[in-house]
Amino acid sequence: MGFGSYDESEQKDQDVDTDDSDGVAVHENDHNGEVSFESEADTDNLIDQLAEMKDDTEE
């Protein structure tokens, strides 16, 4: 069979050896809780800071 040929018999009845131990544990670091923080800044001040950061990235 030449380069680039396709033989359907090679694609039939493939046995794949899978091992789940090498998988990624997606729920390994789940966190069920709350996050809170305190800040002296008011909403207007934070919005102004955000606007300044956006202006800096656009330049």
PDB file of N, CA, C and O in Angstrom:
ATOM      1  N   MET A   1       0.855  -1.171   0.000  1.00  0.00           N
ATOM      2  CA  MET A   1       0.000   0.000   0.000  1.00  0.00           C
ATOM      3  C   MET A   1       0.900   1.234   0.000  1.00  0.00           C
ATOM      4  O   MET A   1       1.838   1.324   0.781  1.00  0.00           O
ATOM      5  N   GLY A   2       0.605   2.167  -0.865  1.00  0.00           N
ATOM      6  CA  GLY A   2       1.446   3.338  -1.018  1.00  0.00           C
ATOM      7  C   GLY A   2       1.199   4.395   0.039  1.00  0.00           C
ATOM      8  O   GLY A   2       0.304   4.311   0.861  1.00  0.00           O
ATOM      9  N   PHE A   3       2.020   5.399   0.001  1.00  0.00           N
ATOM     10  CA  PHE A   3       1.915   6.509   0.943  1.00  0.00           C
ATOM     11  C   PHE A   3       0.582   7.230   0.743  1.00  0.00           C
ATOM     12  O   PHE A   3       0.202   7.560  -0.362  1.00  0.00           O
ATOM     13  N   GLY A   4      -0.137   7.460   1.835  1.00  0.00           N
ATOM     14  CA  GLY A   4      -1.400   8.181   1.761  1.00  0.00           C
ATOM     15  C   GLY A   4      -2.582   7.297   1.438  1.00  0.00           C
ATOM     16  O   GLY A   4      -3.694   7.774   1.320  1.00  0.00           O
ATOM     17  N   SER A   5      -2.384   6.004   1.300  1.00  0.00           N
ATOM     18  CA  SER A   5      -3.490   5.094   1.013  1.00  0.00           C
ATOM     19  C   SER A   5      -4.319   4.896   2.266  1.00  0.00           C
ATOM     20  O   SER A   5      -3.834   5.007   3.389  1.00  0.00           O
ATOM     21  N   TYR A   6      -5.554   4.559   2.073  1.00  0.00           N
ATOM     22  CA  TYR A   6      -6.455   4.357   3.189  1.00  0.00           C
ATOM     23  C   TYR A   6      -7.030   2.959   3.096  1.00  0.00           C
ATOM     24  O   TYR A   6      -7.575   2.564   2.072  1.00  0.00           O
ATOM     25  N   ASP A   7      -6.890   2.196   4.140  1.00  0.00           N
ATOM     26  CA  ASP A   7      -7.406   0.840   4.178  1.00  0.00           C
ATOM     27  C   ASP A   7      -8.391   0.747   5.334  1.00  0.00           C
ATOM     28  O   ASP A   7      -8.006   0.860   6.502  1.00  0.00           O
ATOM     29  N   GLU A   8      -9.668   0.552   5.027  1.00  0.00           N
ATOM     30  CA  GLU A   8     -10.695   0.505   6.064  1.00  0.00           C
ATOM     31  C   GLU A   8     -10.473  -0.650   7.028  1.00  0.00           C
ATOM     32  O   GLU A   8     -10.861  -0.573   8.187  1.00  0.00           O
ATOM     33  N   SER A   9      -9.833  -1.709   6.590  1.00  0.00           N
ATOM     34  CA  SER A   9      -9.619  -2.855   7.469  1.00  0.00           C
ATOM     35  C   SER A   9      -8.716  -2.484   8.649  1.00  0.00           C
ATOM     36  O   SER A   9      -8.802  -3.087   9.716  1.00  0.00           O
ATOM     37  N   GLU A  10      -7.859  -1.486   8.491  1.00  0.00           N
ATOM     38  CA  GLU A  10      -6.996  -1.051   9.581  1.00  0.00           C
ATOM     39  C   GLU A  10      -7.774  -0.268  10.637  1.00  0.00           C
ATOM     40  O   GLU A  10      -7.330  -0.139  11.764  1.00  0.00           O
ATOM     41  N   GLN A  11      -8.933   0.264  10.258  1.00  0.00           N
ATOM     42  CA  GLN A  11      -9.720   1.080  11.173  1.00  0.00           C
ATOM     43  C   GLN A  11     -10.780   0.260  11.901  1.00  0.00           C
ATOM     44  O   GLN A  11     -11.448   0.748  12.792  1.00  0.00           O
ATOM     45  N   LYS A  12     -10.950  -0.973  11.537  1.00  0.00           N
ATOM     46  CA  LYS A  12     -12.019  -1.820  12.046  1.00  0.00           C
ATOM     47  C   LYS A  12     -11.573  -2.553  13.310  1.00  0.00           C
ATOM     48  O   LYS A  12     -10.429  -2.993  13.410  1.00  0.00           O
ATOM     49  N   ASP A  13     -12.475  -2.668  14.277  1.00  0.00           N
ATOM     50  CA  ASP A  13     -12.250  -3.473  15.488  1.00  0.00           C
ATOM     51  C   ASP A  13     -10.956  -3.122  16.209  1.00  0.00           C
ATOM     52  O   ASP A  13     -10.141  -4.000  16.517  1.00  0.00           O
ATOM     53  N   GLN A  14     -10.757  -1.859  16.492  1.00  0.00           N
ATOM     54  CA  GLN A  14      -9.554  -1.450  17.206  1.00  0.00           C
ATOM     55  C   GLN A  14      -9.758  -1.651  18.702  1.00  0.00           C
ATOM     56  O   GLN A  14     -10.771  -1.249  19.265  1.00  0.00           O
ATOM     57  N   ASP A  15      -8.809  -2.258  19.350  1.00  0.00           N
ATOM     58  CA  ASP A  15      -8.827  -2.403  20.795  1.00  0.00           C
ATOM     59  C   ASP A  15      -7.924  -1.328  21.380  1.00  0.00           C
ATOM     60  O   ASP A  15      -6.745  -1.243  21.048  1.00  0.00           O
ATOM     61  N   VAL A  16      -8.496  -0.530  22.274  1.00  0.00           N
ATOM     62  CA  VAL A  16      -7.733   0.552  22.883  1.00  0.00           C
ATOM     63  C   VAL A  16      -7.579   0.249  24.362  1.00  0.00           C
ATOM     64  O   VAL A  16      -8.564   0.023  25.072  1.00  0.00           O
ATOM     65  N   ASP A  17      -6.354   0.232  24.834  1.00  0.00           N
ATOM     66  CA  ASP A  17      -6.078  -0.020  26.238  1.00  0.00           C
ATOM     67  C   ASP A  17      -6.113   1.311  26.978  1.00  0.00           C
ATOM     68  O   ASP A  17      -5.227   2.151  26.805  1.00  0.00           O
ATOM     69  N   THR A  18      -7.157   1.516  27.771  1.00  0.00           N
ATOM     70  CA  THR A  18      -7.283   2.771  28.504  1.00  0.00           C
ATOM     71  C   THR A  18      -7.021   2.531  29.980  1.00  0.00           C
ATOM     72  O   THR A  18      -7.349   1.488  30.531  1.00  0.00           O
ATOM     73  N   ASP A  19      -6.423   3.519  30.599  1.00  0.00           N
ATOM     74  CA  ASP A  19      -6.130   3.458  32.025  1.00  0.00           C
ATOM     75  C   ASP A  19      -6.582   4.771  32.646  1.00  0.00           C
ATOM     76  O   ASP A  19      -6.001   5.814  32.395  1.00  0.00           O
ATOM     77  N   ASP A  20      -7.632   4.725  33.468  1.00  0.00           N
ATOM     78  CA  ASP A  20      -8.195   5.937  34.055  1.00  0.00           C
ATOM     79  C   ASP A  20      -7.303   6.544  35.133  1.00  0.00           C
ATOM     80  O   ASP A  20      -7.517   7.671  35.555  1.00  0.00           O
ATOM     81  N   SER A  21      -6.287   5.820  35.584  1.00  0.00           N
ATOM     82  CA  SER A  21      -5.439   6.355  36.653  1.00  0.00           C
ATOM     83  C   SER A  21      -4.610   7.553  36.187  1.00  0.00           C
ATOM     84  O   SER A  21      -4.151   8.349  36.992  1.00  0.00           O
ATOM     85  N   ASP A  22      -4.407   7.686  34.864  1.00  0.00           N
ATOM     86  CA  ASP A  22      -3.641   8.812  34.344  1.00  0.00           C
ATOM     87  C   ASP A  22      -4.515  10.019  34.037  1.00  0.00           C
ATOM     88  O   ASP A  22      -4.027  11.035  33.558  1.00  0.00           O
ATOM     89  N   GLY A  23      -5.804   9.942  34.315  1.00  0.00           N
ATOM     90  CA  GLY A  23      -6.732  11.019  33.995  1.00  0.00           C
ATOM     91  C   GLY A  23      -6.560  12.219  34.903  1.00  0.00           C
ATOM     92  O   GLY A  23      -5.835  12.192  35.903  1.00  0.00           O
ATOM     93  N   VAL A  24      -7.226  13.280  34.558  1.00  0.00           N
ATOM     94  CA  VAL A  24      -7.178  14.510  35.330  1.00  0.00           C
ATOM     95  C   VAL A  24      -8.342  14.524  36.310  1.00  0.00           C
ATOM     96  O   VAL A  24      -9.486  14.292  35.932  1.00  0.00           O
ATOM     97  N   ALA A  25      -8.067  14.786  37.567  1.00  0.00           N
ATOM     98  CA  ALA A  25      -9.103  14.879  38.595  1.00  0.00           C
ATOM     99  C   ALA A  25      -9.645  16.308  38.602  1.00  0.00           C
ATOM    100  O   ALA A  25      -9.057  17.196  39.216  1.00  0.00           O
ATOM    101  N   VAL A  26     -10.756  16.533  37.900  1.00  0.00           N
ATOM    102  CA  VAL A  26     -11.269  17.888  37.756  1.00  0.00           C
ATOM    103  C   VAL A  26     -11.901  18.419  39.034  1.00  0.00           C
ATOM    104  O   VAL A  26     -12.036  19.631  39.199  1.00  0.00           O
ATOM    105  N   HIS A  27     -12.286  17.544  39.948  1.00  0.00           N
ATOM    106  CA  HIS A  27     -12.927  18.004  41.183  1.00  0.00           C
ATOM    107  C   HIS A  27     -11.995  17.912  42.382  1.00  0.00           C
ATOM    108  O   HIS A  27     -12.417  18.018  43.523  1.00  0.00           O
ATOM    109  N   GLU A  28     -10.715  17.744  42.107  1.00  0.00           N
ATOM    110  CA  GLU A  28      -9.748  17.583  43.185  1.00  0.00           C
ATOM    111  C   GLU A  28      -9.669  18.810  44.093  1.00  0.00           C
ATOM    112  O   GLU A  28      -9.497  18.700  45.297  1.00  0.00           O
ATOM    113  N   ASN A  29      -9.795  19.998  43.515  1.00  0.00           N
ATOM    114  CA  ASN A  29      -9.641  21.228  44.293  1.00  0.00           C
ATOM    115  C   ASN A  29     -10.922  22.054  44.349  1.00  0.00           C
ATOM    116  O   ASN A  29     -10.869  23.274  44.399  1.00  0.00           O
ATOM    117  N   ASP A  30     -12.078  21.392  44.345  1.00  0.00           N
ATOM    118  CA  ASP A  30     -13.335  22.128  44.465  1.00  0.00           C
ATOM    119  C   ASP A  30     -13.411  22.830  45.815  1.00  0.00           C
ATOM    120  O   ASP A  30     -12.884  22.347  46.822  1.00  0.00           O
ATOM    121  N   HIS A  31     -14.044  23.964  45.819  1.00  0.00           N
ATOM    122  CA  HIS A  31     -14.187  24.738  47.050  1.00  0.00           C
ATOM    123  C   HIS A  31     -15.650  25.104  47.223  1.00  0.00           C
ATOM    124  O   HIS A  31     -16.242  25.745  46.362  1.00  0.00           O
ATOM    125  N   ASN A  32     -16.231  24.668  48.296  1.00  0.00           N
ATOM    126  CA  ASN A  32     -17.618  25.014  48.612  1.00  0.00           C
ATOM    127  C   ASN A  32     -17.593  25.928  49.823  1.00  0.00           C
ATOM    128  O   ASN A  32     -17.522  25.480  50.958  1.00  0.00           O
ATOM    129  N   GLY A  33     -17.635  27.212  49.569  1.00  0.00           N
ATOM    130  CA  GLY A  33     -17.569  28.155  50.665  1.00  0.00           C
ATOM    131  C   GLY A  33     -17.827  29.558  50.166  1.00  0.00           C
ATOM    132  O   GLY A  33     -18.360  29.766  49.088  1.00  0.00           O
ATOM    133  N   GLU A  34     -17.444  30.513  50.968  1.00  0.00           N
ATOM    134  CA  GLU A  34     -17.656  31.908  50.625  1.00  0.00           C
ATOM    135  C   GLU A  34     -16.327  32.655  50.634  1.00  0.00           C
ATOM    136  O   GLU A  34     -15.414  32.287  51.361  1.00  0.00           O
ATOM    137  N   VAL A  35     -16.273  33.683  49.829  1.00  0.00           N
ATOM    138  CA  VAL A  35     -15.111  34.557  49.806  1.00  0.00           C
ATOM    139  C   VAL A  35     -15.604  35.959  50.096  1.00  0.00           C
ATOM    140  O   VAL A  35     -16.600  36.410  49.524  1.00  0.00           O
ATOM    141  N   SER A  36     -14.926  36.633  50.983  1.00  0.00           N
ATOM    142  CA  SER A  36     -15.316  38.012  51.278  1.00  0.00           C
ATOM    143  C   SER A  36     -14.048  38.825  51.504  1.00  0.00           C
ATOM    144  O   SER A  36     -12.989  38.290  51.806  1.00  0.00           O
ATOM    145  N   PHE A  37     -14.186  40.138  51.309  1.00  0.00           N
ATOM    146  CA  PHE A  37     -13.069  41.027  51.564  1.00  0.00           C
ATOM    147  C   PHE A  37     -13.625  42.380  51.981  1.00  0.00           C
ATOM    148  O   PHE A  37     -14.768  42.716  51.717  1.00  0.00           O
ATOM    149  N   GLU A  38     -12.788  43.126  52.655  1.00  0.00           N
ATOM    150  CA  GLU A  38     -13.174  44.454  53.099  1.00  0.00           C
ATOM    151  C   GLU A  38     -12.299  45.472  52.401  1.00  0.00           C
ATOM    152  O   GLU A  38     -11.117  45.242  52.188  1.00  0.00           O
ATOM    153  N   SER A  39     -12.910  46.587  52.038  1.00  0.00           N
ATOM    154  CA  SER A  39     -12.154  47.627  51.362  1.00  0.00           C
ATOM    155  C   SER A  39     -12.641  48.981  51.835  1.00  0.00           C
ATOM    156  O   SER A  39     -13.816  49.169  52.102  1.00  0.00           O
ATOM    157  N   GLU A  40     -11.714  49.899  51.925  1.00  0.00           N
ATOM    158  CA  GLU A  40     -12.051  51.262  52.322  1.00  0.00           C
ATOM    159  C   GLU A  40     -12.596  52.058  51.132  1.00  0.00           C
ATOM    160  O   GLU A  40     -13.202  53.105  51.300  1.00  0.00           O
ATOM    161  N   ALA A  41     -12.368  51.571  49.920  1.00  0.00           N
ATOM    162  CA  ALA A  41     -12.763  52.295  48.719  1.00  0.00           C
ATOM    163  C   ALA A  41     -14.271  52.172  48.490  1.00  0.00           C
ATOM    164  O   ALA A  41     -14.856  51.118  48.709  1.00  0.00           O
ATOM    165  N   ASP A  42     -14.868  53.254  48.020  1.00  0.00           N
ATOM    166  CA  ASP A  42     -16.294  53.207  47.691  1.00  0.00           C
ATOM    167  C   ASP A  42     -16.461  52.811  46.221  1.00  0.00           C
ATOM    168  O   ASP A  42     -15.498  52.717  45.459  1.00  0.00           O
ATOM    169  N   THR A  43     -17.679  52.560  45.818  1.00  0.00           N
ATOM    170  CA  THR A  43     -17.968  52.084  44.471  1.00  0.00           C
ATOM    171  C   THR A  43     -17.488  53.059  43.408  1.00  0.00           C
ATOM    172  O   THR A  43     -16.893  52.659  42.401  1.00  0.00           O
ATOM    173  N   ASP A  44     -17.724  54.353  43.603  1.00  0.00           N
ATOM    174  CA  ASP A  44     -17.303  55.357  42.618  1.00  0.00           C
ATOM    175  C   ASP A  44     -15.792  55.346  42.418  1.00  0.00           C
ATOM    176  O   ASP A  44     -15.296  55.443  41.290  1.00  0.00           O
ATOM    177  N   ASN A  45     -15.054  55.216  43.517  1.00  0.00           N
ATOM    178  CA  ASN A  45     -13.597  55.180  43.437  1.00  0.00           C
ATOM    179  C   ASN A  45     -13.129  53.946  42.649  1.00  0.00           C
ATOM    180  O   ASN A  45     -12.235  54.035  41.807  1.00  0.00           O
ATOM    181  N   LEU A  46     -13.750  52.810  42.910  1.00  0.00           N
ATOM    182  CA  LEU A  46     -13.371  51.587  42.205  1.00  0.00           C
ATOM    183  C   LEU A  46     -13.694  51.680  40.722  1.00  0.00           C
ATOM    184  O   LEU A  46     -12.912  51.219  39.877  1.00  0.00           O
ATOM    185  N   ILE A  47     -14.811  52.269  40.378  1.00  0.00           N
ATOM    186  CA  ILE A  47     -15.187  52.431  38.965  1.00  0.00           C
ATOM    187  C   ILE A  47     -14.202  53.361  38.265  1.00  0.00           C
ATOM    188  O   ILE A  47     -13.802  53.114  37.125  1.00  0.00           O
ATOM    189  N   ASP A  48     -13.792  54.423  38.936  1.00  0.00           N
ATOM    190  CA  ASP A  48     -12.805  55.334  38.369  1.00  0.00           C
ATOM    191  C   ASP A  48     -11.466  54.611  38.118  1.00  0.00           C
ATOM    192  O   ASP A  48     -10.830  54.792  37.069  1.00  0.00           O
ATOM    193  N   GLN A  49     -11.048  53.776  39.072  1.00  0.00           N
ATOM    194  CA  GLN A  49      -9.806  53.023  38.906  1.00  0.00           C
ATOM    195  C   GLN A  49      -9.907  52.058  37.725  1.00  0.00           C
ATOM    196  O   GLN A  49      -8.959  51.901  36.947  1.00  0.00           O
ATOM    197  N   LEU A  50     -11.061  51.423  37.578  1.00  0.00           N
ATOM    198  CA  LEU A  50     -11.264  50.503  36.460  1.00  0.00           C
ATOM    199  C   LEU A  50     -11.201  51.243  35.130  1.00  0.00           C
ATOM    200  O   LEU A  50     -10.579  50.775  34.178  1.00  0.00           O
ATOM    201  N   ALA A  51     -11.816  52.405  35.064  1.00  0.00           N
ATOM    202  CA  ALA A  51     -11.785  53.207  33.845  1.00  0.00           C
ATOM    203  C   ALA A  51     -10.356  53.598  33.496  1.00  0.00           C
ATOM    204  O   ALA A  51      -9.967  53.547  32.332  1.00  0.00           O
ATOM    205  N   GLU A  52      -9.564  53.965  34.495  1.00  0.00           N
ATOM    206  CA  GLU A  52      -8.167  54.315  34.265  1.00  0.00           C
ATOM    207  C   GLU A  52      -7.376  53.125  33.726  1.00  0.00           C
ATOM    208  O   GLU A  52      -6.568  53.254  32.810  1.00  0.00           O
ATOM    209  N   MET A  53      -7.625  51.938  34.287  1.00  0.00           N
ATOM    210  CA  MET A  53      -6.915  50.735  33.819  1.00  0.00           C
ATOM    211  C   MET A  53      -7.301  50.412  32.385  1.00  0.00           C
ATOM    212  O   MET A  53      -6.448  50.044  31.574  1.00  0.00           O
ATOM    213  N   LYS A  54      -8.557  50.575  32.054  1.00  0.00           N
ATOM    214  CA  LYS A  54      -9.009  50.312  30.675  1.00  0.00           C
ATOM    215  C   LYS A  54      -8.372  51.315  29.722  1.00  0.00           C
ATOM    216  O   LYS A  54      -7.970  50.952  28.623  1.00  0.00           O
ATOM    217  N   ASP A  55      -8.283  52.591  30.125  1.00  0.00           N
ATOM    218  CA  ASP A  55      -7.657  53.610  29.289  1.00  0.00           C
ATOM    219  C   ASP A  55      -6.180  53.278  29.055  1.00  0.00           C
ATOM    220  O   ASP A  55      -5.663  53.470  27.949  1.00  0.00           O
ATOM    221  N   ASP A  56      -5.501  52.781  30.078  1.00  0.00           N
ATOM    222  CA  ASP A  56      -4.072  52.436  29.960  1.00  0.00           C
ATOM    223  C   ASP A  56      -3.853  51.294  28.978  1.00  0.00           C
ATOM    224  O   ASP A  56      -2.876  51.295  28.233  1.00  0.00           O
ATOM    225  N   THR A  57      -4.760  50.322  28.951  1.00  0.00           N
ATOM    226  CA  THR A  57      -4.580  49.175  28.055  1.00  0.00           C
ATOM    227  C   THR A  57      -4.928  49.512  26.606  1.00  0.00           C
ATOM    228  O   THR A  57      -4.451  48.868  25.685  1.00  0.00           O
ATOM    229  N   GLU A  58      -5.742  50.530  26.390  1.00  0.00           N
ATOM    230  CA  GLU A  58      -6.150  50.905  25.033  1.00  0.00           C
ATOM    231  C   GLU A  58      -5.095  51.745  24.327  1.00  0.00           C
ATOM    232  O   GLU A  58      -5.104  51.887  23.117  1.00  0.00           O
ATOM    233  N   GLU A  59      -4.179  52.325  25.082  1.00  0.00           N
ATOM    234  CA  GLU A  59      -3.168  53.206  24.488  1.00  0.00           C
ATOM    235  C   GLU A  59      -2.023  52.447  23.914  1.00  0.00           C
ATOM    236  O   GLU A  59      -1.711  51.372  24.116  1.00  0.00           O
TER     237      GLU A  59
END
